[in-house]
PDB file of C-alpha atoms and ligand atoms in Angstrom:
ATOM      1  CA  MET D   1     -32.286 -25.167  43.062  1.00 89.00           C
ATOM      2  CA  LYS D   2     -30.394 -23.782  40.088  1.00 95.00           C
ATOM      3  CA  HIS D   3     -31.564 -25.278  36.800  1.00 97.00           C
ATOM      4  CA  LEU D   4     -29.257 -25.044  33.760  1.00 98.00           C
ATOM      5  CA  GLN D   5     -30.181 -25.658  30.130  1.00 98.00           C
ATOM      6  CA  VAL D   6     -27.077 -26.983  28.385  1.00 98.00           C
ATOM      7  CA  ALA D   7     -26.322 -27.630  24.696  1.00 98.00           C
ATOM      8  CA  VAL D   8     -23.948 -30.564  24.153  1.00 98.00           C
ATOM      9  CA  GLY D   9     -22.215 -31.731  20.950  1.00 98.00           C
ATOM     10  CA  ILE D  10     -21.397 -35.363  20.206  1.00 98.00           C
ATOM     11  CA  ILE D  11     -18.804 -34.626  17.511  1.00 98.00           C
ATOM     12  CA  ARG D  12     -18.423 -37.756  15.352  1.00 98.00           C
ATOM     13  CA  ASN D  13     -16.000 -38.166  12.446  1.00 98.00           C
ATOM     14  CA  VAL D  14     -16.205 -40.454   9.411  1.00 98.00           C
ATOM     15  CA  HIS D  15     -14.277 -43.181  11.287  1.00 98.00           C
ATOM     16  CA  GLY D  16     -16.992 -43.368  13.957  1.00 97.00           C
ATOM     17  CA  GLU D  17     -14.795 -41.677  16.545  1.00 98.00           C
ATOM     18  CA  ILE D  18     -16.107 -39.118  19.026  1.00 98.00           C
ATOM     19  CA  PHE D  19     -14.257 -36.036  20.241  1.00 98.00           C
ATOM     20  CA  LEU D  20     -14.038 -35.627  24.030  1.00 98.00           C
ATOM     21  CA  THR D  21     -12.608 -32.921  26.241  1.00 98.00           C
ATOM     22  CA  ARG D  22     -11.755 -33.090  29.925  1.00 98.00           C
ATOM     23  CA  ARG D  23     -13.427 -30.770  32.429  1.00 97.00           C
ATOM     24  CA  PRO D  24     -11.119 -28.405  34.324  1.00 95.00           C
ATOM     25  CA  PRO D  25      -9.923 -29.442  37.806  1.00 95.00           C
ATOM     26  CA  THR D  26     -11.907 -26.725  39.607  1.00 94.00           C
ATOM     27  CA  SER D  27     -15.193 -26.969  37.669  1.00 94.00           C
ATOM     28  CA  HIS D  28     -18.437 -28.809  38.445  1.00 95.00           C
ATOM     29  CA  MET D  29     -17.792 -32.495  37.652  1.00 95.00           C
ATOM     30  CA  ALA D  30     -14.055 -31.727  37.735  1.00 97.00           C
ATOM     31  CA  ASN D  31     -11.752 -33.895  35.616  1.00 97.00           C
ATOM     32  CA  ARG D  32     -14.585 -35.898  34.073  1.00 98.00           C
ATOM     33  CA  TRP D  33     -14.527 -36.399  30.323  1.00 98.00           C
ATOM     34  CA  GLU D  34     -17.368 -34.594  28.565  1.00 98.00           C
ATOM     35  CA  PHE D  35     -18.891 -33.818  25.236  1.00 98.00           C
ATOM     36  CA  PRO D  36     -18.050 -30.163  24.563  1.00 98.00           C
ATOM     37  CA  GLY D  37     -20.856 -27.679  25.115  1.00 98.00           C
ATOM     38  CA  GLY D  38     -22.253 -25.230  27.623  1.00 98.00           C
ATOM     39  CA  LYS D  39     -25.070 -23.179  28.987  1.00 98.00           C
ATOM     40  CA  ILE D  40     -27.830 -21.906  26.708  1.00 98.00           C
ATOM     41  CA  GLU D  41     -28.093 -18.148  27.196  1.00 98.00           C
ATOM     42  CA  VAL D  42     -31.322 -16.144  27.387  1.00 95.00           C
ATOM     43  CA  ASN D  43     -32.749 -15.369  23.941  1.00 95.00           C
ATOM     44  CA  GLU D  44     -30.688 -18.183  22.439  1.00 98.00           C
ATOM     45  CA  THR D  45     -31.960 -21.500  21.052  1.00 98.00           C
ATOM     46  CA  ALA D  46     -30.266 -24.788  21.932  1.00 98.00           C
ATOM     47  CA  GLN D  47     -29.001 -24.959  18.340  1.00 98.00           C
ATOM     48  CA  GLN D  48     -27.494 -21.470  18.499  1.00 98.00           C
ATOM     49  CA  ALA D  49     -25.833 -22.301  21.822  1.00 98.00           C
ATOM     50  CA  LEU D  50     -24.409 -25.496  20.337  1.00 98.00           C
ATOM     51  CA  VAL D  51     -22.793 -23.642  17.446  1.00 98.00           C
ATOM     52  CA  ARG D  52     -21.438 -20.894  19.734  1.00 98.00           C
ATOM     53  CA  GLU D  53     -20.110 -23.228  22.431  1.00 98.00           C
ATOM     54  CA  LEU D  54     -18.358 -25.561  19.994  1.00 98.00           C
ATOM     55  CA  GLN D  55     -16.719 -22.566  18.326  1.00 98.00           C
ATOM     56  CA  GLU D  56     -15.558 -21.273  21.730  1.00 98.00           C
ATOM     57  CA  GLU D  57     -14.440 -24.587  23.207  1.00 98.00           C
ATOM     58  CA  THR D  58     -13.158 -26.533  20.168  1.00 98.00           C
ATOM     59  CA  GLY D  59     -12.594 -23.954  17.418  1.00 98.00           C
ATOM     60  CA  ILE D  60     -14.845 -25.626  14.834  1.00 98.00           C
ATOM     61  CA  VAL D  61     -17.638 -24.060  12.798  1.00 98.00           C
ATOM     62  CA  VAL D  62     -20.528 -26.521  12.953  1.00 98.00           C
ATOM     63  CA  THR D  63     -22.289 -27.060   9.615  1.00 98.00           C
ATOM     64  CA  HIS D  64     -24.419 -30.195  10.178  1.00 98.00           C
ATOM     65  CA  PHE D  65     -26.031 -31.566  13.325  1.00 98.00           C
ATOM     66  CA  THR D  66     -29.081 -33.569  14.360  1.00 98.00           C
ATOM     67  CA  PRO D  67     -30.917 -33.648  17.716  1.00 98.00           C
ATOM     68  CA  TYR D  68     -30.101 -36.859  19.599  1.00 98.00           C
ATOM     69  CA  ASP D  69     -31.691 -36.767  23.052  1.00 97.00           C
ATOM     70  CA  LEU D  70     -32.837 -34.627  25.961  1.00 98.00           C
ATOM     71  CA  VAL D  71     -31.746 -35.623  29.470  1.00 98.00           C
ATOM     72  CA  ASP D  72     -32.903 -34.143  32.749  1.00 98.00           C
ATOM     73  CA  HIS D  73     -30.648 -34.840  35.741  1.00 98.00           C
ATOM     74  CA  HIS D  74     -30.654 -33.730  39.378  1.00 98.00           C
ATOM     75  CA  TYR D  75     -27.228 -33.377  40.977  1.00 97.00           C
ATOM     76  CA  SER D  76     -27.156 -32.750  44.739  1.00 95.00           C
ATOM     77  CA  ASP D  77     -27.161 -28.959  44.328  1.00 92.00           C
ATOM     78  CA  LEU D  78     -27.921 -28.432  40.656  1.00 96.00           C
ATOM     79  CA  ARG D  79     -30.451 -29.523  38.060  1.00 98.00           C
ATOM     80  CA  VAL D  80     -29.359 -29.774  34.424  1.00 98.00           C
ATOM     81  CA  THR D  81     -31.290 -30.344  31.227  1.00 98.00           C
ATOM     82  CA  LEU D  82     -28.840 -31.526  28.574  1.00 98.00           C
ATOM     83  CA  HIS D  83     -29.758 -31.024  24.912  1.00 98.00           C
ATOM     84  CA  PHE D  84     -27.608 -33.554  23.041  1.00 98.00           C
ATOM     85  CA  PHE D  85     -26.850 -33.182  19.330  1.00 98.00           C
ATOM     86  CA  VAL D  86     -24.820 -35.437  17.053  1.00 98.00           C
ATOM     87  CA  VAL D  87     -22.475 -33.211  15.037  1.00 98.00           C
ATOM     88  CA  GLU D  88     -21.227 -34.723  11.780  1.00 98.00           C
ATOM     89  CA  GLY D  89     -20.345 -31.671   9.695  1.00 98.00           C
ATOM     90  CA  TRP D  90     -17.915 -28.883  10.589  1.00 98.00           C
ATOM     91  CA  GLN D  91     -15.122 -26.688   9.302  1.00 98.00           C
ATOM     92  CA  GLY D  92     -11.703 -26.802  10.938  1.00 98.00           C
ATOM     93  CA  GLU D  93     -10.289 -29.440  13.257  1.00 98.00           C
ATOM     94  CA  PRO D  94     -11.575 -29.630  16.845  1.00 98.00           C
ATOM     95  CA  TYR D  95      -9.066 -29.064  19.642  1.00 98.00           C
ATOM     96  CA  GLY D  96      -9.184 -28.071  23.289  1.00 97.00           C
ATOM     97  CA  ARG D  97      -9.281 -24.358  22.616  1.00 97.00           C
ATOM     98  CA  GLU D  98      -9.498 -23.473  26.322  1.00 95.00           C
ATOM     99  CA  GLY D  99      -6.486 -25.674  27.090  1.00 94.00           C
ATOM    100  CA  GLN D 100      -8.579 -28.716  28.022  1.00 96.00           C
ATOM    101  CA  PRO D 101      -7.117 -32.178  27.411  1.00 97.00           C
ATOM    102  CA  GLN D 102      -8.792 -33.818  24.421  1.00 98.00           C
ATOM    103  CA  ARG D 103      -9.052 -37.215  22.759  1.00 98.00           C
ATOM    104  CA  TRP D 104     -10.913 -39.105  20.052  1.00 98.00           C
ATOM    105  CA  VAL D 105     -12.582 -42.345  21.142  1.00 98.00           C
ATOM    106  CA  THR D 106     -14.304 -44.969  19.033  1.00 98.00           C
ATOM    107  CA  GLN D 107     -18.035 -44.841  19.764  1.00 98.00           C
ATOM    108  CA  ARG D 108     -18.145 -48.449  20.975  1.00 97.00           C
ATOM    109  CA  GLU D 109     -15.237 -47.809  23.364  1.00 98.00           C
ATOM    110  CA  LEU D 110     -16.867 -44.944  25.276  1.00 98.00           C
ATOM    111  CA  VAL D 111     -16.864 -45.593  29.061  1.00 98.00           C
ATOM    112  CA  ALA D 112     -19.817 -44.181  31.019  1.00 97.00           C
ATOM    113  CA  ASP D 113     -17.923 -43.874  34.312  1.00 97.00           C
ATOM    114  CA  GLU D 114     -15.501 -41.365  32.776  1.00 98.00           C
ATOM    115  CA  PHE D 115     -18.390 -38.897  32.291  1.00 98.00           C
ATOM    116  CA  PRO D 116     -20.635 -36.960  34.695  1.00 98.00           C
ATOM    117  CA  PRO D 117     -23.532 -39.110  35.970  1.00 98.00           C
ATOM    118  CA  ALA D 118     -26.005 -37.177  33.777  1.00 98.00           C
ATOM    119  CA  ASN D 119     -24.320 -38.699  30.713  1.00 98.00           C
ATOM    120  CA  HIS D 120     -24.620 -42.353  31.652  1.00 97.00           C
ATOM    121  CA  SER D 121     -27.790 -43.168  29.720  1.00 97.00           C
ATOM    122  CA  ILE D 122     -26.532 -41.367  26.628  1.00 98.00           C
ATOM    123  CA  VAL D 123     -23.179 -43.127  26.672  1.00 98.00           C
ATOM    124  CA  ALA D 124     -24.926 -46.491  27.040  1.00 98.00           C
ATOM    125  CA  ARG D 125     -27.135 -45.645  24.064  1.00 98.00           C
ATOM    126  CA  LEU D 126     -24.170 -44.560  21.922  1.00 98.00           C
ATOM    127  CA  VAL D 127     -22.274 -47.766  22.704  1.00 98.00           C
ATOM    128  CA  ALA D 128     -25.357 -49.907  21.959  1.00 98.00           C
ATOM    129  CA  GLU D 129     -25.841 -48.147  18.613  1.00 97.00           C
ATOM    130  CA  ALA D 130     -22.158 -48.319  17.589  1.00 95.00           C
TER     131      ALA D 130
HETATM  132  N1  8GT Q   1     -20.492 -29.449  28.401  1.00 70.36           N
HETATM  133  C1  8GT Q   1     -20.996 -30.454  29.087  1.00 70.36           C
HETATM  134  N2  8GT Q   1     -21.589 -30.224  30.293  1.00 70.36           N
HETATM  135  C2  8GT Q   1     -22.086 -31.282  30.943  1.00 70.36           C
HETATM  136  C3  8GT Q   1     -22.027 -32.604  30.422  1.00 70.36           C
HETATM  137  N3  8GT Q   1     -22.614 -33.446  31.319  1.00 70.36           N
HETATM  138  C4  8GT Q   1     -23.024 -32.696  32.380  1.00 70.36           C
HETATM  139  O1  8GT Q   1     -23.584 -33.112  33.397  1.00 70.36           O
HETATM  140  N4  8GT Q   1     -22.708 -31.363  32.154  1.00 70.36           N
HETATM  141  C5  8GT Q   1     -22.979 -30.267  33.114  1.00 70.36           C
HETATM  142  O2  8GT Q   1     -23.594 -29.166  32.486  1.00 70.36           O
HETATM  143  C6  8GT Q   1     -23.306 -27.977  33.197  1.00 70.36           C
HETATM  144  C7  8GT Q   1     -22.968 -26.817  32.268  1.00 70.36           C
HETATM  145  O3  8GT Q   1     -21.951 -27.159  31.351  1.00 70.36           O
HETATM  146  P1  8GT Q   1     -20.588 -26.307  31.184  1.00 70.36           P
HETATM  147  O4  8GT Q   1     -19.861 -26.240  32.477  1.00 70.36           O
HETATM  148  O5  8GT Q   1     -19.887 -26.892  30.015  1.00 70.36           O
HETATM  149  O6  8GT Q   1     -21.130 -24.855  30.839  1.00 70.36           O
HETATM  150  P2  8GT Q   1     -20.282 -23.649  30.159  1.00 70.36           P
HETATM  151  O7  8GT Q   1     -19.386 -24.179  29.107  1.00 70.36           O
HETATM  152  O8  8GT Q   1     -21.295 -22.621  29.772  1.00 70.36           O
HETATM  153  O9  8GT Q   1     -19.380 -23.174  31.376  1.00 70.36           O
HETATM  154  P3  8GT Q   1     -18.815 -21.758  31.816  1.00 70.36           P
HETATM  155  O10 8GT Q   1     -19.725 -21.320  32.918  1.00 70.36           O
HETATM  156  O11 8GT Q   1     -17.437 -22.070  32.316  1.00 70.36           O
HETATM  157  O12 8GT Q   1     -18.838 -20.853  30.620  1.00 70.36           O
HETATM  158  C8  8GT Q   1     -22.158 -28.319  34.166  1.00 70.36           C
HETATM  159  O13 8GT Q   1     -22.706 -28.383  35.477  1.00 70.36           O
HETATM  160  C9  8GT Q   1     -21.706 -29.703  33.707  1.00 70.36           C
HETATM  161  O14 8GT Q   1     -21.221 -30.453  34.796  1.00 70.36           O
HETATM  162  C10 8GT Q   1     -21.404 -32.820  29.157  1.00 70.36           C
HETATM  163  O15 8GT Q   1     -21.284 -33.928  28.620  1.00 70.36           O
HETATM  164  N5  8GT Q   1     -20.903 -31.714  28.530  1.00 70.36           N
HETATM  165 MG1   MG Q   2     -18.598 -26.007  28.625  1.00 70.36          MG
END
């Protein structure tokens, strides 16, 4: 089975809101809301992938982040290991640079069912810690 290593950014502003983008209609986990991020390439660390993916997908230059959690999840045809980081420093203003819908949501108002199943434990933890 294919196994992807993925770097994921939980972008949180000073108001305690988190930036979400919506996955494209034809992608894996189509139309689910997600934390921006993507596949870690060979010869790249999770941290380097985080910075690169957030630049590509949201236009920001990440300046401060901390590791948050590591989640391993088996979908029916795909295994993912998600490297979650909380991002609290950046330059620019995040937007859906690839045309994805976007929104800011208060941390305590995150809804697990809007995300891919691999995110459920993380969303529950974020809400509990809000
Ligand atoms: N970015 C992101 N991917 C997630 C999350 N949760 C989750 O299961 N994934 C899964 O992680 C896998 C890789 O993420 P991705 O599709 O963003 O990868 P990418 O940006 O490199 O995609 P690309 O191949 O279009 O360049 C997908 O199968 C996706 O469904 C999440 O919160 N954020
Ligand atoms: Mg992506």
